[in-house]
Coordinates of N, CA and C and ligand atoms in Angstrom, one line a residue:
M470 N -21.1 -5.5 2.3 CA -21.6 -6.9 1.6 C -22.3 -7.7 2.7
V471 N -24.2 -8.3 2.2 CA -24.6 -8.9 3.0 C -24.2 -10.1 2.5
V472 N -23.4 -11.2 2.9 CA -23.6 -12.7 2.4 C -24.7 -13.3 2.5
K473 N -25.6 -13.3 1.6 CA -26.5 -14.1 1.8 C -26.5 -16.0 1.4
S474 N -25.6 -16.1 0.4 CA -25.1 -17.6 0.2 C -23.6 -17.6 -0.2
A475 N -23.1 -18.7 0.3 CA -21.9 -18.8 0.3 C -21.5 -20.5 -0.2
D476 N -21.1 -20.7 -1.1 CA -21.0 -21.9 -1.7 C -20.2 -22.7 -2.2
F477 N -19.6 -23.7 -2.2 CA -18.3 -24.6 -2.7 C -19.1 -24.8 -3.9
I478 N -18.2 -24.6 -5.0 CA -18.6 -24.9 -6.4 C -18.2 -26.0 -7.0
T479 N -16.5 -25.9 -6.6 CA -15.8 -27.3 -7.3 C -14.4 -26.8 -7.0
S480 N -13.9 -28.1 -7.2 CA -11.9 -28.1 -7.1 C -11.5 -28.3 -8.2
I481 N -10.6 -27.5 -8.7 CA -10.2 -27.7 -10.0 C -8.7 -28.2 -9.9
A482 N -7.7 -29.1 -10.9 CA -6.8 -29.9 -10.7 C -6.2 -30.0 -12.0
N483 N -7.3 -29.5 -13.0 CA -6.4 -29.4 -14.2 C -6.6 -28.1 -15.0
S484 N -5.6 -27.5 -15.8 CA -5.6 -26.4 -16.2 C -6.6 -26.1 -17.7
A485 N -7.2 -27.1 -17.7 CA -8.2 -27.3 -18.8 C -9.4 -27.1 -18.4
R486 N -9.7 -26.9 -17.2 CA -11.0 -26.5 -16.6 C -11.6 -25.2 -15.9
I487 N -10.6 -24.3 -16.7 CA -10.1 -23.1 -15.8 C -11.1 -21.9 -16.5
S488 N -11.8 -22.5 -18.1 CA -12.2 -21.8 -18.8 C -14.0 -22.2 -17.9
E489 N -13.8 -22.9 -17.2 CA -15.6 -23.0 -17.0 C -16.1 -21.9 -16.4
L490 N -14.8 -21.2 -15.7 CA -15.2 -20.3 -14.2 C -15.8 -19.0 -15.2
N491 N -16.8 -19.0 -15.0 CA -17.7 -17.8 -15.9 C -18.0 -16.7 -14.9
K492 N -17.8 -16.8 -14.1 CA -18.1 -15.2 -13.0 C -16.9 -14.1 -12.7
P493 N -17.5 -13.1 -12.0 CA -16.3 -12.5 -11.9 C -16.2 -12.9 -10.7
Q494 N -14.0 -12.9 -10.6 CA -13.5 -14.1 -9.6 C -12.8 -12.7 -8.5
F495 N -12.6 -13.2 -7.3 CA -11.1 -12.4 -6.4 C -10.3 -14.0 -6.2
A496 N -9.2 -13.6 -6.4 CA -8.5 -14.9 -5.7 C -7.4 -14.3 -4.7
F497 N -7.4 -15.7 -3.9 CA -6.7 -15.2 -2.7 C -5.2 -16.3 -2.5
V498 N -4.0 -15.6 -2.9 CA -2.7 -16.1 -3.1 C -2.0 -15.7 -2.0
G499 N -0.6 -16.8 -1.8 CA -0.1 -16.7 -0.7 C 1.1 -17.7 -0.2
R500 N 2.0 -17.7 0.5 CA 2.7 -18.7 1.3 C 1.7 -19.3 2.0
S501 N 2.4 -21.0 2.0 CA 1.4 -22.1 2.8 C 1.0 -21.2 4.0
N502 N -0.1 -21.5 4.6 CA -0.6 -21.2 6.0 C -0.6 -19.6 6.6
V503 N -0.6 -18.8 5.4 CA -0.8 -17.4 5.5 C -2.1 -17.2 6.0
G504 N -3.3 -18.0 5.8 CA -4.6 -17.8 6.2 C -5.4 -17.5 5.0
K505 N -5.0 -17.8 3.8 CA -5.7 -17.8 2.5 C -7.2 -18.2 3.1
S506 N -7.5 -19.6 3.4 CA -8.7 -20.3 3.7 C -9.3 -19.6 4.7
S507 N -8.9 -19.5 5.4 CA -9.2 -18.6 7.0 C -9.8 -17.4 6.6
L508 N -8.9 -16.4 5.8 CA -9.6 -15.0 5.4 C -11.0 -15.4 4.5
L509 N -10.8 -16.0 3.7 CA -12.2 -16.5 3.0 C -13.4 -17.2 3.7
N510 N -13.1 -17.9 4.6 CA -14.0 -18.2 5.4 C -14.6 -16.8 6.2
A511 N -13.9 -16.5 7.2 CA -14.3 -15.0 7.7 C -14.8 -14.3 6.7
L512 N -14.6 -13.8 5.6 CA -15.2 -12.6 5.1 C -16.8 -13.0 4.5
C513 N -16.8 -14.4 4.7 CA -18.4 -15.0 4.6 C -19.0 -15.6 5.7
N514 N -18.8 -15.3 6.8 CA -19.0 -15.9 7.9 C -19.3 -16.9 8.0
R515 N -18.4 -17.7 7.6 CA -18.3 -19.2 7.8 C -17.3 -20.0 8.3
N516 N -17.6 -20.7 9.1 CA -16.5 -21.2 9.6 C -16.0 -22.6 9.1
K517 N -16.3 -23.5 8.2 CA -15.9 -24.4 7.4 C -16.1 -24.4 5.9
L518 N -16.3 -23.5 5.4 CA -16.7 -23.2 3.8 C -15.3 -24.0 3.3
A519 N -14.2 -23.1 3.6 CA -13.1 -23.6 3.0 C -12.1 -24.2 4.2
K520 N -11.6 -25.6 3.8 CA -10.8 -26.1 4.8 C -9.8 -25.2 5.1
T521 N -9.3 -25.3 6.5 CA -8.4 -24.6 7.1 C -7.5 -25.6 7.7
S522 N -6.0 -25.3 8.1 CA -5.3 -26.4 8.5 C -3.9 -25.8 9.5
S523 N -3.4 -26.4 10.1 CA -2.4 -25.7 10.9 C -1.1 -26.7 10.1
T524 N -1.2 -27.6 9.0 CA -0.5 -28.2 8.6 C -0.5 -27.5 7.0
P525 N 0.9 -26.9 6.7 CA 0.7 -26.0 5.6 C 0.3 -27.3 4.3
G526 N -0.1 -26.5 3.3 CA -0.1 -27.6 2.1 C -1.4 -28.0 2.2
R527 N -2.2 -27.4 2.8 CA -3.7 -27.9 2.9 C -4.8 -27.7 2.0
T528 N -4.4 -26.6 0.9 CA -5.3 -26.8 -0.2 C -4.2 -26.8 -1.3
R529 N -4.6 -27.9 -1.8 CA -3.9 -28.2 -3.1 C -4.1 -28.1 -4.6
L530 N -5.3 -27.6 -4.4 CA -6.0 -27.3 -5.8 C -6.5 -26.3 -5.6
I531 N -7.3 -25.8 -6.8 CA -8.2 -24.3 -7.0 C -9.7 -24.6 -6.5
N532 N -9.8 -23.9 -5.2 CA -11.0 -24.4 -4.8 C -12.0 -23.0 -5.1
V533 N -13.2 -23.5 -5.5 CA -14.0 -22.2 -6.2 C -15.3 -22.1 -5.3
F534 N -15.6 -20.9 -4.9 CA -16.7 -20.6 -3.9 C -17.6 -19.3 -4.7
E535 N -18.7 -19.8 -4.3 CA -19.8 -18.8 -5.2 C -20.3 -18.1 -4.0
I536 N -19.9 -16.7 -4.2 CA -20.5 -15.8 -3.1 C -22.3 -14.9 -3.9
N537 N -23.5 -15.0 -3.3 CA -24.4 -14.5 -3.5 C -25.1 -14.8 -5.0
K538 N -24.5 -16.4 -5.3 CA -24.4 -16.8 -6.6 C -24.1 -15.6 -8.0
S539 N -23.6 -14.6 -7.6 CA -23.0 -13.5 -8.6 C -21.4 -13.6 -8.4
F540 N -20.7 -13.8 -7.8 CA -19.4 -13.8 -8.0 C -18.7 -14.6 -7.4
Q541 N -17.4 -15.0 -7.3 CA -16.7 -16.1 -6.8 C -15.1 -16.1 -6.3
F542 N -15.0 -16.6 -5.1 CA -13.9 -16.6 -4.5 C -13.1 -17.7 -5.1
I543 N -11.6 -17.3 -5.3 CA -11.0 -18.5 -5.7 C -9.8 -18.5 -4.8
D544 N -9.8 -20.1 -3.9 CA -8.8 -20.2 -2.9 C -7.4 -21.4 -3.6
L545 N -6.7 -20.4 -3.9 CA -5.6 -20.9 -4.6 C -4.4 -21.7 -3.8
P546 N -4.1 -22.6 -4.4 CA -2.8 -23.5 -3.7 C -2.1 -22.8 -2.7
G547 N -1.4 -23.0 -1.8 CA -0.2 -21.9 -1.0 C 1.2 -22.1 -1.9
Y548 N 2.0 -21.3 -2.1 CA 3.5 -21.6 -2.9 C 4.5 -21.8 -1.5
G549 N 5.4 -22.0 -2.0 CA 6.6 -22.3 -1.2 C 6.5 -23.3 0.1
F550 N 5.2 -24.4 -0.5 CA 5.5 -25.3 0.2 C 6.2 -26.3 0.1
A551 N 6.8 -26.6 1.1 CA 8.6 -27.6 1.1 C 7.8 -28.8 1.1
L552 N 7.1 -29.2 1.3 CA 7.0 -31.3 1.3 C 6.4 -31.1 -0.6
G553 N 5.9 -32.4 -0.4 CA 5.9 -32.7 -1.9 C 7.0 -32.9 -2.6
S554 N 7.0 -33.5 -3.9 CA 8.1 -33.7 -4.8 C 8.1 -32.3 -5.3
K555 N 9.4 -32.3 -6.2 CA 9.3 -30.9 -7.1 C 8.4 -31.5 -8.4
K556 N 8.0 -32.4 -8.8 CA 7.2 -32.5 -10.0 C 5.7 -32.0 -9.4
E557 N 5.3 -32.5 -8.3 CA 4.0 -31.8 -7.6 C 4.0 -30.4 -7.5
Q558 N 5.2 -29.8 -7.2 CA 5.7 -28.4 -6.9 C 5.2 -27.8 -8.2
N559 N 5.8 -28.2 -9.1 CA 5.5 -28.1 -10.4 C 4.1 -27.9 -11.2
A560 N 3.4 -29.0 -10.9 CA 2.2 -28.9 -11.5 C 1.4 -27.9 -10.8
W561 N 1.8 -27.7 -9.2 CA 0.6 -26.9 -8.9 C 1.4 -25.3 -9.1
Q562 N 2.6 -24.9 -9.5 CA 3.0 -23.6 -10.2 C 2.2 -23.6 -11.8
E563 N 2.4 -24.7 -12.6 CA 1.7 -24.3 -13.9 C -0.3 -24.3 -13.0
L564 N -0.7 -25.1 -12.8 CA -2.2 -24.8 -12.5 C -2.2 -22.9 -12.1
I565 N -1.3 -22.7 -11.2 CA -2.0 -21.0 -10.6 C -1.7 -20.5 -11.5
G566 N -0.3 -20.8 -12.6 CA 0.4 -19.5 -13.4 C -0.9 -19.6 -14.1
T567 N -1.2 -20.6 -14.9 CA -2.5 -21.0 -16.5 C -3.6 -20.3 -15.9
Y568 N -4.0 -20.2 -14.4 CA -5.3 -19.5 -13.8 C -5.1 -18.1 -14.3
L569 N -4.0 -17.7 -13.4 CA -4.0 -16.2 -13.3 C -3.7 -15.4 -14.7
E570 N -3.1 -16.0 -15.7 CA -2.7 -15.9 -17.1 C -4.1 -15.6 -17.9
N571 N -4.8 -16.7 -17.6 CA -5.8 -17.0 -18.6 C -7.6 -16.6 -17.8
S572 N -7.7 -16.7 -16.9 CA -9.0 -16.1 -16.3 C -9.6 -14.6 -16.8
S573 N -10.3 -14.6 -17.6 CA -11.0 -13.2 -18.3 C -11.9 -12.5 -16.8
N574 N -12.2 -13.3 -16.1 CA -13.2 -12.7 -15.3 C -12.5 -12.7 -13.8
L575 N -11.2 -12.8 -13.8 CA -10.6 -12.2 -12.5 C -10.6 -11.1 -12.4
L576 N -11.3 -10.1 -11.2 CA -11.3 -9.1 -10.9 C -10.0 -8.6 -10.3
R577 N -9.2 -9.5 -9.5 CA -8.5 -9.0 -8.7 C -7.8 -10.2 -7.5
V578 N -6.5 -10.0 -7.3 CA -5.9 -11.3 -6.7 C -5.4 -10.6 -5.3
F579 N -5.8 -10.9 -4.4 CA -5.5 -10.4 -2.8 C -4.2 -11.3 -3.1
V580 N -3.3 -10.6 -2.2 CA -1.9 -11.1 -2.1 C -1.5 -11.4 -0.7
L581 N -1.5 -12.5 0.0 CA -1.6 -12.3 1.6 C 0.0 -12.9 2.3
V582 N 0.1 -11.7 3.2 CA 1.4 -12.0 3.8 C 1.1 -12.2 5.5
D583 N 2.1 -12.7 6.2 CA 2.1 -12.9 7.4 C 2.3 -11.7 8.1
I584 N 1.5 -11.2 9.1 CA 2.1 -9.4 9.6 C 3.5 -9.9 10.1
R585 N 3.9 -11.3 10.7 CA 4.6 -11.7 11.4 C 5.8 -11.8 10.8
H586 N 5.8 -12.0 9.7 CA 7.2 -12.3 8.8 C 7.7 -11.2 7.8
E587 N 8.9 -11.5 7.6 CA 9.2 -10.5 6.5 C 8.9 -11.2 5.0
P588 N 8.2 -10.6 4.3 CA 8.2 -11.7 3.3 C 9.1 -11.8 1.9
N589 N 9.1 -13.0 1.6 CA 10.3 -13.5 0.8 C 10.6 -13.8 -0.4
E590 N 11.3 -14.4 -1.1 CA 11.5 -14.3 -2.7 C 10.1 -14.7 -3.3
K591 N 9.1 -15.4 -2.9 CA 8.3 -15.9 -3.3 C 7.4 -14.9 -3.4
D592 N 7.1 -14.2 -2.5 CA 6.0 -13.2 -2.4 C 6.4 -12.2 -3.4
K593 N 7.6 -11.8 -3.5 CA 8.2 -10.8 -4.1 C 8.1 -10.8 -5.9
Q594 N 8.1 -12.4 -6.1 CA 8.1 -13.3 -7.3 C 6.8 -12.8 -7.8
M595 N 5.9 -13.3 -6.8 CA 4.4 -13.1 -7.0 C 3.7 -11.8 -7.5
L596 N 4.3 -10.5 -6.8 CA 4.2 -9.2 -7.1 C 4.6 -9.2 -8.5
N597 N 5.9 -9.7 -8.7 CA 6.4 -8.8 -10.1 C 5.5 -9.7 -11.0
Y598 N 5.1 -11.0 -11.3 CA 4.1 -12.1 -11.8 C 3.0 -11.1 -12.1
L599 N 2.4 -10.4 -11.2 CA 1.1 -9.9 -11.3 C 1.3 -8.4 -12.5
Y600 N 2.6 -7.8 -11.6 CA 2.8 -6.5 -12.3 C 3.0 -6.8 -13.7
H601 N 3.3 -8.0 -14.2 CA 4.0 -8.4 -15.5 C 2.6 -8.4 -16.2
Y602 N 1.8 -9.3 -15.4 CA 0.6 -9.6 -16.5 C -0.6 -8.5 -16.4
Q603 N -0.3 -7.3 -15.3 CA -1.1 -6.2 -15.3 C -2.5 -7.0 -15.0
I604 N -2.4 -7.8 -13.7 CA -3.4 -8.3 -13.1 C -3.5 -7.6 -11.6
P605 N -4.3 -6.7 -11.6 CA -5.1 -5.9 -10.4 C -4.8 -6.6 -8.9
F606 N -3.9 -6.3 -8.2 CA -4.1 -7.1 -7.0 C -4.0 -5.5 -5.5
S607 N -4.3 -6.5 -4.3 CA -4.0 -6.0 -3.5 C -3.0 -6.7 -2.4
I608 N -2.8 -5.7 -1.2 CA -2.0 -6.7 -0.2 C -2.6 -6.6 1.2
I609 N -3.0 -8.1 1.6 CA -3.4 -8.2 2.9 C -2.2 -9.1 3.9
A610 N -2.2 -8.1 4.8 CA -1.4 -8.8 5.9 C -2.2 -9.8 7.0
T611 N -2.0 -10.8 7.3 CA -3.0 -11.5 8.1 C -2.5 -11.7 10.0
K612 N -3.3 -12.3 10.7 CA -3.2 -12.7 11.5 C -2.5 -11.4 12.7
T613 N -3.1 -10.3 12.6 CA -2.7 -9.0 13.7 C -2.9 -9.7 15.0
D614 N -3.8 -10.3 15.2 CA -4.3 -10.8 16.5 C -2.9 -11.0 17.3
K615 N -2.1 -11.7 16.6 CA -1.1 -12.9 17.1 C 0.2 -11.6 17.7
I616 N -0.1 -10.2 17.3 CA 1.3 -9.6 17.8 C 0.4 -8.3 18.5
S617 N 1.4 -7.4 18.9 CA 1.1 -6.1 19.4 C 0.7 -4.9 18.8
K618 N 0.2 -3.8 19.3 CA 0.2 -2.8 17.9 C 1.2 -2.2 17.4
N619 N 2.1 -1.8 18.3 CA 3.6 -1.5 18.0 C 4.0 -2.3 17.1
L620 N 3.9 -3.7 17.1 CA 4.7 -4.8 15.8 C 3.9 -4.5 15.3
I621 N 3.0 -4.3 15.1 CA 1.7 -4.5 13.8 C 2.3 -2.8 12.7
I622 N 2.7 -2.0 13.8 CA 2.5 -1.1 12.9 C 4.5 -0.9 12.4
K623 N 5.3 -1.4 12.7 CA 6.5 -1.7 12.6 C 6.5 -2.9 11.4
N624 N 6.3 -4.0 11.6 CA 6.0 -5.0 10.4 C 5.2 -4.5 9.4
L625 N 4.2 -3.5 9.6 CA 3.6 -2.7 8.2 C 4.9 -2.2 7.3
N626 N 5.3 -1.4 8.1 CA 6.9 -0.3 7.5 C 7.8 -1.5 6.7
I627 N 8.2 -2.5 7.8 CA 9.0 -3.4 6.8 C 8.3 -3.8 5.8
I628 N 7.0 -4.4 5.7 CA 6.3 -5.2 4.6 C 6.3 -4.6 3.2
S629 N 5.6 -3.1 3.9 CA 5.9 -1.8 2.5 C 7.3 -1.8 1.9
S630 N 7.9 -1.9 2.6 CA 9.3 -1.1 2.1 C 9.8 -2.3 1.5
V631 N 9.8 -3.5 1.7 CA 10.2 -5.0 1.1 C 9.3 -5.2 -0.6
L632 N 8.5 -5.0 -0.4 CA 7.2 -5.3 -1.5 C 7.2 -4.0 -2.1
S633 N 7.8 -2.8 -1.8 CA 7.8 -1.5 -2.3 C 6.4 -1.6 -2.7
V634 N 5.7 -1.0 -1.7 CA 4.4 -1.0 -2.1 C 3.8 0.1 -0.7
G635 N 2.9 1.2 -0.8 CA 2.9 2.1 0.0 C 2.0 1.2 1.5
R636 N 2.5 2.1 2.5 CA 2.4 1.3 3.8 C 0.4 1.4 3.6
D637 N 0.1 2.2 3.2 CA -1.2 2.6 3.6 C -2.4 1.8 2.6
D638 N -1.4 1.1 2.0 CA -2.1 0.0 0.6 C -2.2 -1.3 1.3
I639 N -1.6 -1.8 2.4 CA -1.5 -3.1 2.9 C -2.9 -2.6 4.1
I640 N -3.9 -3.8 4.0 CA -4.8 -4.2 4.8 C -4.5 -5.3 5.7
A641 N -4.4 -4.6 7.2 CA -3.9 -5.5 8.4 C -4.8 -5.9 8.8
T642 N -5.3 -7.3 8.4 CA -6.5 -7.6 9.1 C -6.3 -9.1 10.1
S643 N -7.3 -9.8 11.0 CA -7.4 -10.5 11.5 C -8.6 -11.6 11.4
S644 N -8.3 -13.0 10.9 CA -9.7 -13.5 10.5 C -9.9 -14.4 12.1
V645 N -9.7 -14.3 12.8 CA -9.9 -14.5 14.0 C -10.8 -13.3 15.0
K646 N -10.1 -12.5 14.7 CA -11.1 -11.1 15.3 C -11.4 -10.4 14.3
K647 N -11.7 -10.8 13.1 CA -12.7 -10.4 12.2 C -12.2 -8.8 11.8
D648 N -11.2 -8.7 12.0 CA -10.4 -7.5 12.0 C -10.4 -6.8 10.5
K649 N -10.5 -5.6 10.2 CA -10.4 -5.0 8.8 C -11.2 -5.9 7.8
L650 N -11.8 -6.6 8.0 CA -12.7 -7.4 6.8 C -13.7 -6.3 6.1
D651 N -14.1 -5.3 7.0 CA -14.7 -4.4 5.6 C -13.9 -3.6 4.7
A652 N -12.7 -3.5 5.1 CA -11.7 -2.6 4.3 C -11.1 -3.8 2.9
V653 N -11.6 -5.1 2.9 CA -11.4 -6.1 2.0 C -12.8 -6.1 1.2
W654 N -13.7 -5.8 2.0 CA -15.4 -6.0 1.6 C -15.3 -4.9 0.4
D655 N -14.8 -3.7 1.2 CA -14.9 -2.5 0.2 C -14.1 -2.5 -1.3
I656 N -13.2 -3.0 -1.2 CA -12.3 -3.2 -2.6 C -12.7 -4.3 -3.6
I657 N -13.6 -4.9 -2.8 CA -14.5 -6.2 -3.4 C -15.9 -5.6 -4.1
E658 N -16.5 -4.7 -3.4 CA -17.6 -3.8 -3.9 C -17.4 -2.9 -4.9
Q659 N -16.0 -2.2 -4.6 CA -15.8 -1.2 -6.2 C -15.4 -2.1 -7.1
D660 N -14.6 -3.1 -7.2 CA -14.4 -3.8 -8.5 C -15.4 -4.3 -9.2
L661 N -16.6 -4.6 -8.2 CA -17.6 -5.5 -8.7 C -18.8 -4.2 -9.0
K662 N -18.8 -3.1 -8.6 CA -19.4 -1.8 -9.2 C -19.2 -1.5 -10.7
R663 N -17.7 -1.6 -10.9 CA -16.4 -1.4 -11.7 C -17.3 -2.1 -13.0
V664 N -17.3 -3.5 -12.8 CA -17.8 -4.7 -13.6 C -19.2 -4.0 -14.2
C665 N -19.9 -4.0 -13.1 CA -21.4 -3.4 -13.8 C -21.5 -2.6 -14.6
N666 N -20.9 -1.3 -14.0 CA -21.0 -0.3 -15.2 C -20.2 -0.2 -16.5
G667 N -19.4 -1.4 -16.4 CA -18.7 -1.5 -17.7 C -17.6 -0.6 -17.9
S668 N -16.9 -0.4 -16.8 CA -15.8 0.6 -16.8 C -14.5 0.0 -16.5
Ligands
GTP1341 P1 -3.0 -23.7 3.0 O1 -4.0 -23.8 2.4 O2 -1.8 -24.5 3.2 O3 -2.0 -22.6 1.9 O4 -2.9 -22.9 4.0 P2 -3.6 -21.3 4.4 O5 -3.3 -20.3 3.6 O6 -5.3 -21.6 3.5 O7 -3.8 -21.2 6.0 P3 -5.0 -21.4 6.3 O8 -6.2 -20.6 6.3 O9 -5.4 -23.2 6.4 O10 -4.3 -21.1 8.2 C1 -3.3 -21.9 8.7 C2 -3.3 -21.7 10.2 O11 -3.3 -20.1 10.5 C3 -4.8 -22.3 10.7 O12 -4.2 -23.1 11.9 C4 -5.4 -21.3 11.2 O13 -6.4 -21.1 12.2 C5 -4.4 -20.0 11.4 N1 -5.0 -18.5 11.2 C6 -5.5 -18.2 10.0 N2 -5.7 -17.0 10.2 C7 -5.5 -16.4 11.5 C8 -6.0 -15.1 12.1 O14 -6.1 -14.0 11.6 N3 -5.3 -15.6 13.4 C9 -5.0 -16.6 14.0 N4 -4.5 -16.3 15.2 N5 -4.5 -17.3 13.2 C10 -5.1 -17.4 12.4
MG1342 MG1 -6.1 -23.1 2.2

């Protein structure tokens, strides 16, 4: 995919506005700090399109980016962010839940897990949720540049077994090294083609 344009469109804090999203969408979910915003930037070849931060919980709204004026990347707030009041956490969950269940143009959710850490209960809950609502998803392991090749293989086996997904179905990426981003684009392109063909 040649990214000719990538524009920030809007931030959504209120589930009532979700119906405004009317183009094909790909959403990025995962724990705070896993690298959602960084991956989105790397895919678009832009450094500062989505705000990234070493402080977990940087993205608190549903941020919408439009690629080539034809489809959208949805940067969702990270789950499992320990800070913030219970009320605030519930509000985020409600926002994400409403988005995932009601966005008729959502083609796929990319679920990000940090290659260095074993997926936790929240990650498993997210997958169960996606299975339950029959939302197509792909698993992306992030930050492969931070560990050795051997450890990548070992940790992919762990992630695959904890999440009960095939090891070859996990895309092991690095946004810093721009590694395996083409595999993510392949999936996006296939989904978009399917929409165009009406299948
Ligand atoms: P929230 O918005 O808080 O949910 O976080 P996020 O998932 O959007 O994470 P973000 O992209 O802001 O990245 C968090 C931190 O991880 C930042 O310091 C990034 O620079 C770093 N990071 C993200 N991806 C990579 C990667 O592939 N390699 C390395 N080495 N660091 C990364
Ligand atoms: Mg973010």
